[in-house]
Coordinates of C-alpha atoms in Angstrom, one line a residue:
M1 CA 2.5 -6.8 -53.8
R2 CA 1.1 -9.7 -51.7
W3 CA 4.6 -11.2 -51.2
V4 CA 5.8 -7.8 -50.0
Q5 CA 3.1 -7.6 -47.4
S6 CA 3.8 -11.2 -46.3
G7 CA 7.5 -10.3 -46.3
W8 CA 6.9 -7.4 -44.0
L9 CA 4.8 -9.5 -41.9
G10 CA 7.6 -12.0 -41.6
V11 CA 10.1 -9.3 -40.7
L12 CA 7.7 -8.0 -38.0
L13 CA 7.1 -11.4 -36.7
A14 CA 10.9 -12.1 -36.5
L15 CA 11.4 -8.8 -34.7
L16 CA 8.7 -9.6 -32.2
I17 CA 10.2 -13.0 -31.5
A18 CA 13.7 -11.5 -31.2
C19 CA 12.5 -8.8 -28.8
Q20 CA 10.8 -11.2 -26.3
P21 CA 12.2 -10.7 -22.9
T22 CA 14.3 -13.6 -21.6
P23 CA 12.6 -15.2 -18.7
I24 CA 14.5 -15.0 -15.4
S25 CA 15.0 -18.3 -13.8
T26 CA 13.2 -19.1 -10.5
L27 CA 16.6 -19.3 -8.8
A28 CA 17.7 -15.9 -10.1
T29 CA 14.3 -14.4 -9.0
A30 CA 14.7 -15.8 -5.5
S31 CA 18.3 -14.4 -5.4
I32 CA 17.1 -11.0 -6.4
G33 CA 14.3 -11.1 -3.8
E34 CA 16.8 -12.1 -1.1
Q35 CA 19.1 -9.2 -2.1
I36 CA 16.2 -6.8 -1.8
R37 CA 15.1 -8.2 1.5
D38 CA 18.6 -8.2 2.9
R39 CA 19.0 -4.5 1.9
Y40 CA 15.8 -3.5 3.6
E41 CA 16.5 -5.5 6.7
Q42 CA 19.8 -3.7 7.1
T43 CA 18.3 -0.3 6.8
L44 CA 14.9 -1.0 8.5
P45 CA 15.8 0.8 11.8
D46 CA 16.8 3.9 9.8
L47 CA 13.5 4.1 7.8
S48 CA 10.6 6.3 8.9
P49 CA 8.0 4.6 11.0
D50 CA 5.6 4.7 8.0
K51 CA 8.1 3.0 5.7
Q52 CA 8.9 0.4 8.5
R53 CA 5.2 -0.3 8.9
H54 CA 4.7 -0.6 5.1
Y55 CA 7.6 -3.0 4.7
A56 CA 6.7 -5.1 7.8
T57 CA 3.1 -5.4 6.6
R58 CA 4.1 -6.5 3.1
L59 CA 6.7 -9.0 4.3
Y60 CA 4.4 -10.4 7.0
R61 CA 1.7 -11.0 4.4
I62 CA 4.2 -12.7 2.1
T63 CA 6.2 -14.7 4.6
G64 CA 4.0 -15.0 7.7
D65 CA 7.2 -14.3 9.6
L66 CA 6.2 -13.3 13.2
D67 CA 9.3 -11.1 13.5
Y68 CA 7.5 -8.4 11.6
L69 CA 4.5 -8.2 14.1
P70 CA 6.1 -5.8 16.6
I71 CA 6.4 -3.1 13.9
I72 CA 2.8 -3.7 12.8
Y73 CA 1.5 -3.8 16.4
Q74 CA 3.4 -0.5 17.1
D75 CA 1.5 1.2 14.3
L76 CA -1.8 -0.2 15.6
I77 CA -1.1 0.9 19.1
G78 CA -0.1 4.3 17.9
N79 CA -3.4 4.7 16.1
A80 CA -5.6 2.9 18.7
D81 CA -7.0 6.1 20.2
F82 CA -8.1 7.4 16.7
L83 CA -9.5 4.0 15.8
Q84 CA -11.6 3.8 19.1
Q85 CA -12.8 7.4 18.7
D86 CA -13.7 6.9 15.0
L87 CA -15.7 3.7 15.8
S88 CA -17.5 5.5 18.6
Q89 CA -18.5 8.3 16.3
L90 CA -19.7 6.3 13.3
N91 CA -23.2 7.8 13.6
N92 CA -22.0 11.4 13.8
R93 CA -21.8 12.9 10.3
G94 CA -20.1 16.1 11.5
Y95 CA -17.3 14.1 13.1
R96 CA -16.9 11.9 10.1
L97 CA -16.5 14.9 7.8
N98 CA -14.1 16.7 10.1
R99 CA -12.0 13.6 10.5
A100 CA -12.0 13.0 6.8
R101 CA -10.7 16.5 6.2
Q102 CA -8.1 16.1 8.9
I103 CA -6.9 12.8 7.3
A104 CA -6.8 14.4 3.8
R105 CA -5.0 17.5 5.0
N106 CA -2.4 15.3 6.7
Y107 CA -1.8 13.3 3.6
R108 CA 1.7 13.7 2.1
D109 CA 2.1 16.0 -0.9
D110 CA 5.8 15.8 -1.7
T111 CA 5.3 14.6 -5.3
D112 CA 2.9 15.5 -8.1
K113 CA 1.2 12.1 -7.7
H114 CA 0.6 12.6 -4.0
Q115 CA -0.6 16.2 -4.5
R116 CA -3.2 15.0 -7.0
R117 CA -4.2 12.2 -4.6
K118 CA -4.5 14.7 -1.7
Q119 CA -6.7 17.0 -3.8
L120 CA -8.9 14.0 -4.7
L121 CA -9.2 13.0 -1.1
L122 CA -10.1 16.6 -0.1
A123 CA -12.9 16.6 -2.7
Y124 CA -14.7 13.5 -1.5
D125 CA -16.4 14.2 1.8
E126 CA -16.2 11.1 4.0
I127 CA -14.1 8.9 1.7
P128 CA -10.8 9.6 3.6
F129 CA -12.5 8.7 6.9
A130 CA -14.0 5.5 5.5
K131 CA -10.7 4.5 3.7
N132 CA -8.7 5.1 6.9
L133 CA -11.1 3.2 9.1
L134 CA -11.4 0.2 6.8
Y135 CA -7.6 0.1 6.4
Y136 CA -7.1 -0.3 10.2
L137 CA -10.1 -2.6 10.7
N138 CA -8.8 -4.8 8.0
K139 CA -5.3 -4.9 9.6
V140 CA -6.8 -5.7 13.0
D141 CA -8.8 -8.5 11.4
Q142 CA -5.9 -9.9 9.4
L143 CA -3.8 -10.2 12.5
G144 CA -6.6 -12.0 14.3
L145 CA -7.1 -9.2 16.9
F146 CA -10.8 -8.6 16.3
E147 CA -12.8 -9.6 19.4
G148 CA -16.4 -10.4 19.0
S149 CA -18.4 -10.7 15.9
Y150 CA -18.9 -8.1 13.1

């Protein structure tokens, strides 16, 4: 019986070794990355502003390429009034709650995942407000646009 168990163990071990994924070479990985980047670069003008911002932010963080900054700045400029208003009302709990509900209600709900996330955000008082504010403050800080001290 012992040799049967060790026989099965050998078969399982052989299967595990045989089923290991083949590592992709660094050259192939770079090529795949370039193909993805080329594809997005070609369609970038046709993407929604939110997808453009998301792509530009990711690529800027990865590459440091300054060509992505105009898209990122456009998003910041478009939200500057909200950011200024949110910062000026930090001590106002009623404002924070109303703004949190507004942010949560405006959250996309086109998939099951996003519907669940939206319901979660709606259930947590000021969390959407704080999350949104921190997101934009972090972006401003990452881009070196923060004036003054914290």
